[in-house]
mmCIF file of C-alpha atoms and ligand atoms in Angstrom:
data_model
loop_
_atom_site.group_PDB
_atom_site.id
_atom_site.type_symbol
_atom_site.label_atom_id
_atom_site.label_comp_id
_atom_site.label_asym_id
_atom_site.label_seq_id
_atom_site.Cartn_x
_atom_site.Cartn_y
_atom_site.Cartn_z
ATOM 1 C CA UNK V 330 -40.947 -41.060 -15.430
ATOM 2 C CA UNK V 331 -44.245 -42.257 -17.036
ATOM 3 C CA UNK V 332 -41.744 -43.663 -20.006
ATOM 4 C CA UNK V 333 -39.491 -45.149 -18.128
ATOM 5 C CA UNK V 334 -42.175 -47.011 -16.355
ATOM 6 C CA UNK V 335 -43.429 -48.216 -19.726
ATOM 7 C CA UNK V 336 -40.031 -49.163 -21.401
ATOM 8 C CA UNK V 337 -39.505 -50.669 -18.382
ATOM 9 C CA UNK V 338 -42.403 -52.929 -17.920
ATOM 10 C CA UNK V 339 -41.942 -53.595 -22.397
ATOM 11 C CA UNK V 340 -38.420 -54.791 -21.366
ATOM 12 C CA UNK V 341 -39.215 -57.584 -19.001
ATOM 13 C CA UNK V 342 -42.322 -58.840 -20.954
ATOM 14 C CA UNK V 343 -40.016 -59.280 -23.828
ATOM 15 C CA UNK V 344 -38.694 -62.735 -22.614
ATOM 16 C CA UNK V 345 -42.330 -63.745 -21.576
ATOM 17 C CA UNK V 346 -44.474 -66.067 -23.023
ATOM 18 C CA UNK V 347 -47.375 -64.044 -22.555
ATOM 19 C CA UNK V 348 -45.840 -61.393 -24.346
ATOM 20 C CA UNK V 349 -49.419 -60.396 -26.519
ATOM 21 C CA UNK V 350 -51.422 -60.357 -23.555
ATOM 22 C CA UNK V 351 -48.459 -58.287 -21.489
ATOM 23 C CA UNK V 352 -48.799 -55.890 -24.752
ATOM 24 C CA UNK V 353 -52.390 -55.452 -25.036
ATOM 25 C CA UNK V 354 -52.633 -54.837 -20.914
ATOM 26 C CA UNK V 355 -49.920 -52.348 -21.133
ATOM 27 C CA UNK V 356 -52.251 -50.135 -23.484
ATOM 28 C CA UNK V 357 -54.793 -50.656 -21.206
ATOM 29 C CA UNK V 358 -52.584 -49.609 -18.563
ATOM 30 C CA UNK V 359 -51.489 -46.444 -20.647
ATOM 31 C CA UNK V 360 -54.961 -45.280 -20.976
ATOM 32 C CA UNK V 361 -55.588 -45.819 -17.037
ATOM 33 C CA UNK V 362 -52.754 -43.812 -15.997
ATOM 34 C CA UNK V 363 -54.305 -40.890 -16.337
ATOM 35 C CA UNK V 364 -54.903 -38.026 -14.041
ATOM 36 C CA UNK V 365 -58.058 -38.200 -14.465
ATOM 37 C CA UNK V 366 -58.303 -41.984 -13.433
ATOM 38 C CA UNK V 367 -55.997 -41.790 -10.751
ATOM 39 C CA UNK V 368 -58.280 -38.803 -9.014
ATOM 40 C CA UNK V 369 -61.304 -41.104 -9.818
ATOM 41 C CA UNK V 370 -59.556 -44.164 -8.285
ATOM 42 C CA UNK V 371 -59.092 -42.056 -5.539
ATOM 43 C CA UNK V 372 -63.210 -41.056 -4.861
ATOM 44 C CA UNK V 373 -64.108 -44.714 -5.867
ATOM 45 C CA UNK V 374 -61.965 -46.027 -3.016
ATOM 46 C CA UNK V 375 -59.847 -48.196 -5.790
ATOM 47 C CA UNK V 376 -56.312 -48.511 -3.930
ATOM 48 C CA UNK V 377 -55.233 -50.875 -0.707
ATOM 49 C CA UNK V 378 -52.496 -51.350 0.493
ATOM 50 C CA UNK V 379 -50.197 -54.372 0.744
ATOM 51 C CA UNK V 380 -47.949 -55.037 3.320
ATOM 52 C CA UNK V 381 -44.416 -56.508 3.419
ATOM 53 C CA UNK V 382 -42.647 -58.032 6.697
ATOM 54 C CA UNK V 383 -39.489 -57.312 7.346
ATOM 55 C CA UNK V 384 -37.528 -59.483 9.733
ATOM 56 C CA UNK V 385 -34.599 -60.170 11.694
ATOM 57 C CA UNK V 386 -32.840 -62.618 9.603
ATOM 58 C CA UNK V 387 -30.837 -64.650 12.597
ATOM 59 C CA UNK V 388 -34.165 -64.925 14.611
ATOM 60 C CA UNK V 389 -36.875 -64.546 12.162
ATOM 61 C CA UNK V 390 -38.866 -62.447 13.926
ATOM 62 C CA UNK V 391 -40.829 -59.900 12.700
ATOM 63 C CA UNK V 392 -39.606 -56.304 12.692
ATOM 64 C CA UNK V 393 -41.825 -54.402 10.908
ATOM 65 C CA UNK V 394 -43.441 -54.009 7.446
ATOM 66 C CA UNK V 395 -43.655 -51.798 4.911
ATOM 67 C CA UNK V 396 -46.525 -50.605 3.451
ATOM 68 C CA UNK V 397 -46.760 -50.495 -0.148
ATOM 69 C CA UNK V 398 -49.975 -49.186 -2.487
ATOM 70 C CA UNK V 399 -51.686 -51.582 -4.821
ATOM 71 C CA UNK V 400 -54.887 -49.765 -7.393
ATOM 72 C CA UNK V 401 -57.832 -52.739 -7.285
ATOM 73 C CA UNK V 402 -58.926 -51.706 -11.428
ATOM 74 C CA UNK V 403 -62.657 -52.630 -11.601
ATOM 75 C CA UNK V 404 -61.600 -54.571 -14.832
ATOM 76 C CA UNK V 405 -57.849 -54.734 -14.903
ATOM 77 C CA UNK V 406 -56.813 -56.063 -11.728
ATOM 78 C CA UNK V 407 -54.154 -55.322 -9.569
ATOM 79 C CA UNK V 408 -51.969 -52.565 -11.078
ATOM 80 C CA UNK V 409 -48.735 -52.221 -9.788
ATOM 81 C CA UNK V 410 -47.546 -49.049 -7.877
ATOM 82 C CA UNK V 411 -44.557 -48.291 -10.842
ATOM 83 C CA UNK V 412 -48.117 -48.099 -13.099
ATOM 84 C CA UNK V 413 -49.189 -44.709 -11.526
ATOM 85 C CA UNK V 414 -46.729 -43.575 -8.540
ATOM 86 C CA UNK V 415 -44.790 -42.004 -11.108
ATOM 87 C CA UNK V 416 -47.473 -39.924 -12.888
ATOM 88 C CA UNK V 417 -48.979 -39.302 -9.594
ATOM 89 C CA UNK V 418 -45.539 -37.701 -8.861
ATOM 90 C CA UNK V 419 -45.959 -34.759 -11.598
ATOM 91 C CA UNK V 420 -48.898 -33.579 -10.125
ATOM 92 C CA UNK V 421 -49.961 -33.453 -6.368
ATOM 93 C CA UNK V 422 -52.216 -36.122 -6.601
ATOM 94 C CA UNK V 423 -49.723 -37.624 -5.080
ATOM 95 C CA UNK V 424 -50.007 -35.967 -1.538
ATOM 96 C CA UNK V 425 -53.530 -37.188 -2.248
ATOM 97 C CA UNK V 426 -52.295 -40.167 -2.418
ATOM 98 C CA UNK V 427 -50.025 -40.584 0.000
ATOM 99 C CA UNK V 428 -52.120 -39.208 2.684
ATOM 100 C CA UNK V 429 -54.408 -41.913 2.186
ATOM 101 C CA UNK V 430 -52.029 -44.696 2.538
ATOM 102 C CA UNK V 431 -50.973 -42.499 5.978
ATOM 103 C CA UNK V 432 -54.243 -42.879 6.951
ATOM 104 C CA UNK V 433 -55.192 -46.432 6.142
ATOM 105 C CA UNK V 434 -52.001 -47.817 7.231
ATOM 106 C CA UNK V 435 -51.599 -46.295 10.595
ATOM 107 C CA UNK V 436 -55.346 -47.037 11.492
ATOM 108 C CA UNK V 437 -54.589 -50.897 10.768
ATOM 109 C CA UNK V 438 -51.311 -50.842 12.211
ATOM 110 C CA UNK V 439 -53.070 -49.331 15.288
ATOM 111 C CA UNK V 440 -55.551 -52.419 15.018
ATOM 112 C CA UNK V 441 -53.444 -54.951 14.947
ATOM 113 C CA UNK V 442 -51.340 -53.346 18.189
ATOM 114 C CA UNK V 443 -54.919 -53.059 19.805
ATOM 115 C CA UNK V 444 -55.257 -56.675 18.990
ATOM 116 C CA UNK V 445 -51.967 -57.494 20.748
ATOM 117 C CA UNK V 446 -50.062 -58.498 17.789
ATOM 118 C CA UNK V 447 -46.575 -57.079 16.740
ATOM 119 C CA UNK V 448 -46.348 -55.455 13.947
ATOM 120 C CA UNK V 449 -42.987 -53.855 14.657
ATOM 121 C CA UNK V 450 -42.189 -50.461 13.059
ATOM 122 C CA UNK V 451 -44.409 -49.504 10.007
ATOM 123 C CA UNK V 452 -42.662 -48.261 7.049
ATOM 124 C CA UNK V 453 -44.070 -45.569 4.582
ATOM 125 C CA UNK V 454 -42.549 -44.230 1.317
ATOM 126 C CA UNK V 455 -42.597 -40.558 1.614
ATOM 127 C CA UNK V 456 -42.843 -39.140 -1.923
ATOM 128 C CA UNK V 457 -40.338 -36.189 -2.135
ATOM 129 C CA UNK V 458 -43.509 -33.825 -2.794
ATOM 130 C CA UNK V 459 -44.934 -34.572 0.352
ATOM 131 C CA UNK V 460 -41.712 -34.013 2.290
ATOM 132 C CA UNK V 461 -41.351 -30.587 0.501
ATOM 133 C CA UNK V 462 -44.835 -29.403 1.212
ATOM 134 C CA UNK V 463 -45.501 -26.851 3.630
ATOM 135 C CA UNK V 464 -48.274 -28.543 5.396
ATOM 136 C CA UNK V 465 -46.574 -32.019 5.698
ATOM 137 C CA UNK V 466 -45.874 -31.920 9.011
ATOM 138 C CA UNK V 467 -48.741 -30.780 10.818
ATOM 139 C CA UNK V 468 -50.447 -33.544 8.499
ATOM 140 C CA UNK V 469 -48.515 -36.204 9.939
ATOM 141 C CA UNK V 470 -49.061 -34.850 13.468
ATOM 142 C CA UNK V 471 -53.016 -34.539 12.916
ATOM 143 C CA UNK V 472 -52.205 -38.110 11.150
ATOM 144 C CA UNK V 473 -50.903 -39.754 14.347
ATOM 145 C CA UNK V 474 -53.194 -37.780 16.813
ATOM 146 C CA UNK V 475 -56.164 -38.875 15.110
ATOM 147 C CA UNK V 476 -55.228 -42.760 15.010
ATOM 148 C CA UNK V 477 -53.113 -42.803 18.354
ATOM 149 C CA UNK V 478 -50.509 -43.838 16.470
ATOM 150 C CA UNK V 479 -47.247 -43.653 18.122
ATOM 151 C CA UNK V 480 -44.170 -41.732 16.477
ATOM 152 C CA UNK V 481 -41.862 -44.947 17.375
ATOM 153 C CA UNK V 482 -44.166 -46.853 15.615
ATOM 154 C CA UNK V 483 -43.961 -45.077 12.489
ATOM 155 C CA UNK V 484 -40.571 -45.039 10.007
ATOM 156 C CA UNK V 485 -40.559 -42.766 6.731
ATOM 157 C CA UNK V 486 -38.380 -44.100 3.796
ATOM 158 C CA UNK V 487 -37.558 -40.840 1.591
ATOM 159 C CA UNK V 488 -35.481 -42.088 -2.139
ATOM 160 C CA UNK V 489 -31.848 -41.004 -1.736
ATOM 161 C CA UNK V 490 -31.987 -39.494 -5.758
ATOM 162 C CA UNK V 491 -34.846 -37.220 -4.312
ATOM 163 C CA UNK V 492 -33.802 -36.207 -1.655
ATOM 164 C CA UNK V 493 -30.296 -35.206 -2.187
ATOM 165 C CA UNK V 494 -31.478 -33.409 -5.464
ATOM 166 C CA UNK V 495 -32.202 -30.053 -2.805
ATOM 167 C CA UNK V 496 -30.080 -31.652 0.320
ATOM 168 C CA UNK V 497 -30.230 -28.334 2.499
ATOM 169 C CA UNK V 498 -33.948 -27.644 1.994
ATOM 170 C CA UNK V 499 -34.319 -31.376 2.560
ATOM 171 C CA UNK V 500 -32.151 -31.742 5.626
ATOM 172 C CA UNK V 501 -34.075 -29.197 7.631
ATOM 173 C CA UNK V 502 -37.610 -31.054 6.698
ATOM 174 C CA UNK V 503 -35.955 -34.563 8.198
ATOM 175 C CA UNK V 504 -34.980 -32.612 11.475
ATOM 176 C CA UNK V 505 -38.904 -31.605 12.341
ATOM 177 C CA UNK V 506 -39.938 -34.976 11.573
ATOM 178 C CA UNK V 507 -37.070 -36.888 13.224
ATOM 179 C CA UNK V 508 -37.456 -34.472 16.391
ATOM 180 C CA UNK V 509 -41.439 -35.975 15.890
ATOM 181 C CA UNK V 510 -39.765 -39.129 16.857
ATOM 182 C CA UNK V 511 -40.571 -41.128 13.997
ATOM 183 C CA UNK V 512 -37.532 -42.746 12.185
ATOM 184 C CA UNK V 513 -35.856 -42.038 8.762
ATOM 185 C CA UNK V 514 -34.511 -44.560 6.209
ATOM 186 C CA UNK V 515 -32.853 -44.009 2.866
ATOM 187 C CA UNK V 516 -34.819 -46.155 0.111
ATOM 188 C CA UNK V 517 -32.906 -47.579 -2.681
ATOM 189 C CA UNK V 518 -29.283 -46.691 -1.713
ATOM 190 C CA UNK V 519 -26.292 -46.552 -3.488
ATOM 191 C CA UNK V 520 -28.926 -45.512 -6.789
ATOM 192 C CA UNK V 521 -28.562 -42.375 -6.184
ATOM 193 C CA UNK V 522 -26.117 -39.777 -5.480
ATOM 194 C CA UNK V 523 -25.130 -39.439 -1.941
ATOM 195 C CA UNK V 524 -23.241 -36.634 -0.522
ATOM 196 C CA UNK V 525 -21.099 -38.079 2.440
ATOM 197 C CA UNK V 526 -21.335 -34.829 4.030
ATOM 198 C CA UNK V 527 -25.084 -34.847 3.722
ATOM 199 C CA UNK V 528 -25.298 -38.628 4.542
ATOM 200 C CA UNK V 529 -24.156 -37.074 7.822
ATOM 201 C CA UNK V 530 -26.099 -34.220 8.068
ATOM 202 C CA UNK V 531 -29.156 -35.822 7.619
ATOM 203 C CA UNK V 532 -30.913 -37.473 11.147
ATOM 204 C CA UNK V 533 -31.084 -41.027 9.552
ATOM 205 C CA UNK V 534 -31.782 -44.299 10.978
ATOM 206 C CA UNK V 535 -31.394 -46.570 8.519
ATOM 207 C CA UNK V 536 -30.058 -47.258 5.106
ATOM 208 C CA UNK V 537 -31.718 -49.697 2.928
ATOM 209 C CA UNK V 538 -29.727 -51.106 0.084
ATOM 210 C CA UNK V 539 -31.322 -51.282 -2.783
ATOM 211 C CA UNK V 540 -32.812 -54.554 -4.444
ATOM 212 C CA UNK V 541 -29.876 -54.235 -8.087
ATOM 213 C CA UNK V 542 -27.079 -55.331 -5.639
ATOM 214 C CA UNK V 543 -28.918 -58.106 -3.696
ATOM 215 C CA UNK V 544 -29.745 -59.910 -7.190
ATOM 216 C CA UNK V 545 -26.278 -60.670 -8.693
ATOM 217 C CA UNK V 546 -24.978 -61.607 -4.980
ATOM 218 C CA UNK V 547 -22.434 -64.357 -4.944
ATOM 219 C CA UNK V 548 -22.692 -64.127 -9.262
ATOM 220 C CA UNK V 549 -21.341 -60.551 -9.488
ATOM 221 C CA UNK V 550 -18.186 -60.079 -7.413
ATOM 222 C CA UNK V 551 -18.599 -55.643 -8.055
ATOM 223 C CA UNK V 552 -22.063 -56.176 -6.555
ATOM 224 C CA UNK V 553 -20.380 -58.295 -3.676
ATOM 225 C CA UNK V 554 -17.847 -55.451 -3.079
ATOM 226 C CA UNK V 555 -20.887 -52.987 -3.178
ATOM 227 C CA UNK V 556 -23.245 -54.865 -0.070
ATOM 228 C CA UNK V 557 -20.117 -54.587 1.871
ATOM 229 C CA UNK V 558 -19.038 -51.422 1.722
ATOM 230 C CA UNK V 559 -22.487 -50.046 2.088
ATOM 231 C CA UNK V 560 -22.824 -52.328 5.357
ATOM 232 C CA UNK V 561 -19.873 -51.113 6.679
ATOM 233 C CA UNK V 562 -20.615 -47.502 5.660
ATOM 234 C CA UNK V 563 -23.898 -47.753 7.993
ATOM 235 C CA UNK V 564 -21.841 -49.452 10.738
ATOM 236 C CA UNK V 565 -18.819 -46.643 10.631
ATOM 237 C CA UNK V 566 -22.100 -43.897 10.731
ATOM 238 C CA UNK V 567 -23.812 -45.807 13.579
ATOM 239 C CA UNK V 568 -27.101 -46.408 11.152
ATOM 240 C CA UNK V 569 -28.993 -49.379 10.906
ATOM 241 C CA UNK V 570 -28.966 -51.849 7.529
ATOM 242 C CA UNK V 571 -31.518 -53.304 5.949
ATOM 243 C CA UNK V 572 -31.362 -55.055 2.407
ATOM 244 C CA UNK V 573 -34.758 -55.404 0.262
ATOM 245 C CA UNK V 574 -35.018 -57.725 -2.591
ATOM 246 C CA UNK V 575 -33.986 -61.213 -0.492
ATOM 247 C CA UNK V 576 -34.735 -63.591 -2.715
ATOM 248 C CA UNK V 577 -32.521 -66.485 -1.824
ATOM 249 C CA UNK V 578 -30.799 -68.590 1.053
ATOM 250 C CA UNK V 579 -28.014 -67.544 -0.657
ATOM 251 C CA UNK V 580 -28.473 -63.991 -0.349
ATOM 252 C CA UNK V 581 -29.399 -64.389 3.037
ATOM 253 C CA UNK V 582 -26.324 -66.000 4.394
ATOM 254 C CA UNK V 583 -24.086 -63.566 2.324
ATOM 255 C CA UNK V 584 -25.885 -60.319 4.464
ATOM 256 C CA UNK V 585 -25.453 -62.180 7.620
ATOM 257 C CA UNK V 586 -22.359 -63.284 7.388
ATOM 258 C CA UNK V 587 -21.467 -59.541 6.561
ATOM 259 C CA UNK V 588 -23.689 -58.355 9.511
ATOM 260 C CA UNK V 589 -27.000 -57.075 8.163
ATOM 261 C CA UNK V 590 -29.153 -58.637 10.025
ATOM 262 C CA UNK V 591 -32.566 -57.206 8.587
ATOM 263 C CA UNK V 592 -34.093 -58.175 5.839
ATOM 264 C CA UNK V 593 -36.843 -57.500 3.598
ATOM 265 C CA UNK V 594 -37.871 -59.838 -0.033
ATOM 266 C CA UNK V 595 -39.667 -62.541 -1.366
ATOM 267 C CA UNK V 596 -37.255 -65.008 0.465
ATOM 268 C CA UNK V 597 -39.356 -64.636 3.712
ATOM 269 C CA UNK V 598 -42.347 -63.335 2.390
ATOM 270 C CA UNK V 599 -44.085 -61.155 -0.537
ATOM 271 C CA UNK V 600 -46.698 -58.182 0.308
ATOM 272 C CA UNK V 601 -49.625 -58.988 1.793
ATOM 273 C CA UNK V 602 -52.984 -57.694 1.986
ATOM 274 C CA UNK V 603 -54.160 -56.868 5.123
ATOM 275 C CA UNK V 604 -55.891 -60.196 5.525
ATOM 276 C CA UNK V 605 -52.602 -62.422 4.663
ATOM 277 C CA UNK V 606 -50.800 -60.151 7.107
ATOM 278 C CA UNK V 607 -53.323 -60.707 10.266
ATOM 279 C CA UNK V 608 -52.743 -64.365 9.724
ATOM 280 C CA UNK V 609 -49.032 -64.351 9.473
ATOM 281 C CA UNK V 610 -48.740 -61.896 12.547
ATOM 282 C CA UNK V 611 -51.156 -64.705 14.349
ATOM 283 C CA UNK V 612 -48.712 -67.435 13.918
HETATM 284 P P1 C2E M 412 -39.666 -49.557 -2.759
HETATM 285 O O1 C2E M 412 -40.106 -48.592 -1.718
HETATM 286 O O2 C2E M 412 -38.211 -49.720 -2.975
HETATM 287 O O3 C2E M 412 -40.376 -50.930 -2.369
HETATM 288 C C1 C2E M 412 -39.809 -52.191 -2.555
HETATM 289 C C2 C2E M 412 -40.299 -52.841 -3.824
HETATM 290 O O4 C2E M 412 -39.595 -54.056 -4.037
HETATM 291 C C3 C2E M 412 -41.782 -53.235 -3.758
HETATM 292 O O5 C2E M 412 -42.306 -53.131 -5.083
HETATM 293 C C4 C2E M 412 -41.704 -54.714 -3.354
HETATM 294 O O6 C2E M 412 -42.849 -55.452 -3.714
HETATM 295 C C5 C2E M 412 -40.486 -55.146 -4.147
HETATM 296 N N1 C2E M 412 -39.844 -56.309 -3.577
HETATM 297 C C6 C2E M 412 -39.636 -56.596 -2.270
HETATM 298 N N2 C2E M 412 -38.972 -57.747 -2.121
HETATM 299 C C7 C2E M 412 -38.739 -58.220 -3.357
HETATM 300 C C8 C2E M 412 -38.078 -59.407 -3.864
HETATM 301 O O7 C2E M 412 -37.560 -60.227 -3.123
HETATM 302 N N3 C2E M 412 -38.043 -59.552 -5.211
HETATM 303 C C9 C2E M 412 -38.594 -58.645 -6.068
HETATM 304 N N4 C2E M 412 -38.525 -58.888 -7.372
HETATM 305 N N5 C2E M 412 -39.231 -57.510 -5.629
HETATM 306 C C10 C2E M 412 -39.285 -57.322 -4.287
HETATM 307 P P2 C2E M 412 -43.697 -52.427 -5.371
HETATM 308 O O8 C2E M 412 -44.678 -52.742 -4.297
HETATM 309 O O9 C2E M 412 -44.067 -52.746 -6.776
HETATM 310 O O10 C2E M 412 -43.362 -50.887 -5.242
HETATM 311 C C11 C2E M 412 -42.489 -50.254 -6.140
HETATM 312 C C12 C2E M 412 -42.149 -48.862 -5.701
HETATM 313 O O11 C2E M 412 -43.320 -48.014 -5.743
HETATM 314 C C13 C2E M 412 -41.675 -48.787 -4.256
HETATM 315 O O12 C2E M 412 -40.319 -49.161 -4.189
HETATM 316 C C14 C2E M 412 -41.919 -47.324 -3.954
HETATM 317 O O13 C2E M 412 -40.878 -46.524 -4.454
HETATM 318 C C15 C2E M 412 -43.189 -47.040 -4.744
HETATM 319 N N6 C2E M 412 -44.356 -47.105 -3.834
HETATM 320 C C16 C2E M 412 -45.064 -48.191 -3.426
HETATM 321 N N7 C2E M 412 -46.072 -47.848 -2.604
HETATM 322 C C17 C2E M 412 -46.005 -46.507 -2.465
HETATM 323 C C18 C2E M 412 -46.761 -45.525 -1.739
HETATM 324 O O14 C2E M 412 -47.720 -45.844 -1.012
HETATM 325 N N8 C2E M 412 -46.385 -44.210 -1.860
HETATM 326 C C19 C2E M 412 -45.308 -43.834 -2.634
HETATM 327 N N9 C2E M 412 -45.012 -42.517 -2.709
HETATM 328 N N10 C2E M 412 -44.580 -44.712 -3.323
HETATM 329 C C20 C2E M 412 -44.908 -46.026 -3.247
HETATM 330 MG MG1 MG M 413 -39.645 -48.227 0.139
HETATM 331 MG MG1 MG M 414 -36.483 -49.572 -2.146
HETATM 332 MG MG1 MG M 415 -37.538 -49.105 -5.369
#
């Protein structure tokens, strides 16, 4: 995973002008990632979290947001989640992890609904370790009790190659939480390997196609085809659709002319920091 993240951050600086400096802060970056760092981060209070509205894309109203982890380096900046998520992932510094951005998220969503502003439905990404471990789910309850956080209020986005890697363990997991009522979306879909059958077995809510076919919209007619048939795949199993990666009015009219009417990408807005966020809710 750790490689791939690498390779994959070498492959887009390699048509960058500021390919040296994207070098030399990728070995810095290599030297951060380790466990060691990421438990430090951790005790130092080194990671916020960023938020990113999603909206209705015929009203533009917000929806909800999802949050998403950002690791404030004392002297390299931002580092992105793909930097350390993955690492995090071998180990379970990760739960460690994750529980925090439970925590911090749902007390600010909880703010901002105290505030009466509308956040809409906040989105977590629910790292297949978490869902797997035996305490998760009295950790989300003691989670929710704790900030008065309400389960409607609350969506978990588990990665469709996770979690239909061990679909029948998996599927039982989804039904405690879903029966919680907090909601359950598929992140990245049509990346991984769906079963149908388990597609149906699981208590989804809500597919969210992933960011590779949004891109090439309108340039790549296979990627056109794709959108489609994963729209009307969520229609035929009464789910809702939402597409991440929006980039452009073009995009935008394509997915709502084909009936997903929720969407998520820089077209509307990037993540925010919890400051950025309060404003836009304001307006
Ligand atoms: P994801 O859950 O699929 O999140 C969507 C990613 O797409 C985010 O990247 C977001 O910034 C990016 N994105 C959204 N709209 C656009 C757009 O229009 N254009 C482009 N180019 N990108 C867009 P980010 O924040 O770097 O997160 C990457 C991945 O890291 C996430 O993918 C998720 O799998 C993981 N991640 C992030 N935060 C957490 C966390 O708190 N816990 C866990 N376990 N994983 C996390
Ligand atoms: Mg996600
Ligand atoms: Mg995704
Ligand atoms: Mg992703």
């Amino acid at each position: 995973y750790a490689d791939n993240a690498m390779y994959k951050a070498k492959d887009e600086g390699r048509d960058n002008f500021q390919f040296y400096t994207k070098e030399m802060t990728e070995l810095a970056f290599e030297r951060v990632v380790l466990e060691s760092n990421i438990r430090q981060a951790l005790i130092n209070d080194e990671f916020t979290l960023y938020y990113q509205p999603q909206f209705n894309g015929s009203t533009k109203e917000i929806i909800g947001m999802e949050a998403l982890i950002r690791w404030e380096h004392p002297s390299l900046g931002l580092i992105p989640p793909s930097k350390f998520i993955p690492l995090a992932e071998e180990s379970s510094l990760i739960i460690e992890i994750d529980n925090w951005v439970m925590k911090t998220a749902m007390k600010q969503i909880k703010e901002w609904y105290d505030k009466g502003l509308s956040p809409g439905v906040l989105s977590l990404n629910l790292a297949i370790k978490q869902l797997e471990s035996a305490v998760f789910l009295d950790t989300l309850k003691k989670r929710m009790d704790e900030s008065s956080f309400l389960p409607e209020w609350l969506k978990l986005e588990v990665l469709e190659r996770d979690v239909m890697r061990n679909p029948q363990d998996n599927v039982e997991k989804l039904n405690l939480i879903h029966k919680l009522g907090v909601e359950l979306a598929l992140d990245d879909f049509g990346t991984g390997q769906s079963s149908l059958t388990y597609l149906k077995r699981f208590p989804l809510d809500e597919l969210k196609i992933d960011r590779s076919f949004i891109k090439d919209i309108n340039q790549d007619a296979e990627d056109d085809a794709i959108v489609m048939a994963i729209i009307a795949l969520a229609k035929s199993m009464k789910l809702n659709i939402i597409a991440e990666g929006v980039e452009t009015e073009e995009q935008l009219s394509f997915l709502l002319d084909n009936g997903c009417q929720n969407i998520q990408g820089y077209y509307f807005s990037k993540p925010l920091n919890a400051i950025a966020m309060e404003k836009l809710l304001k307006e």
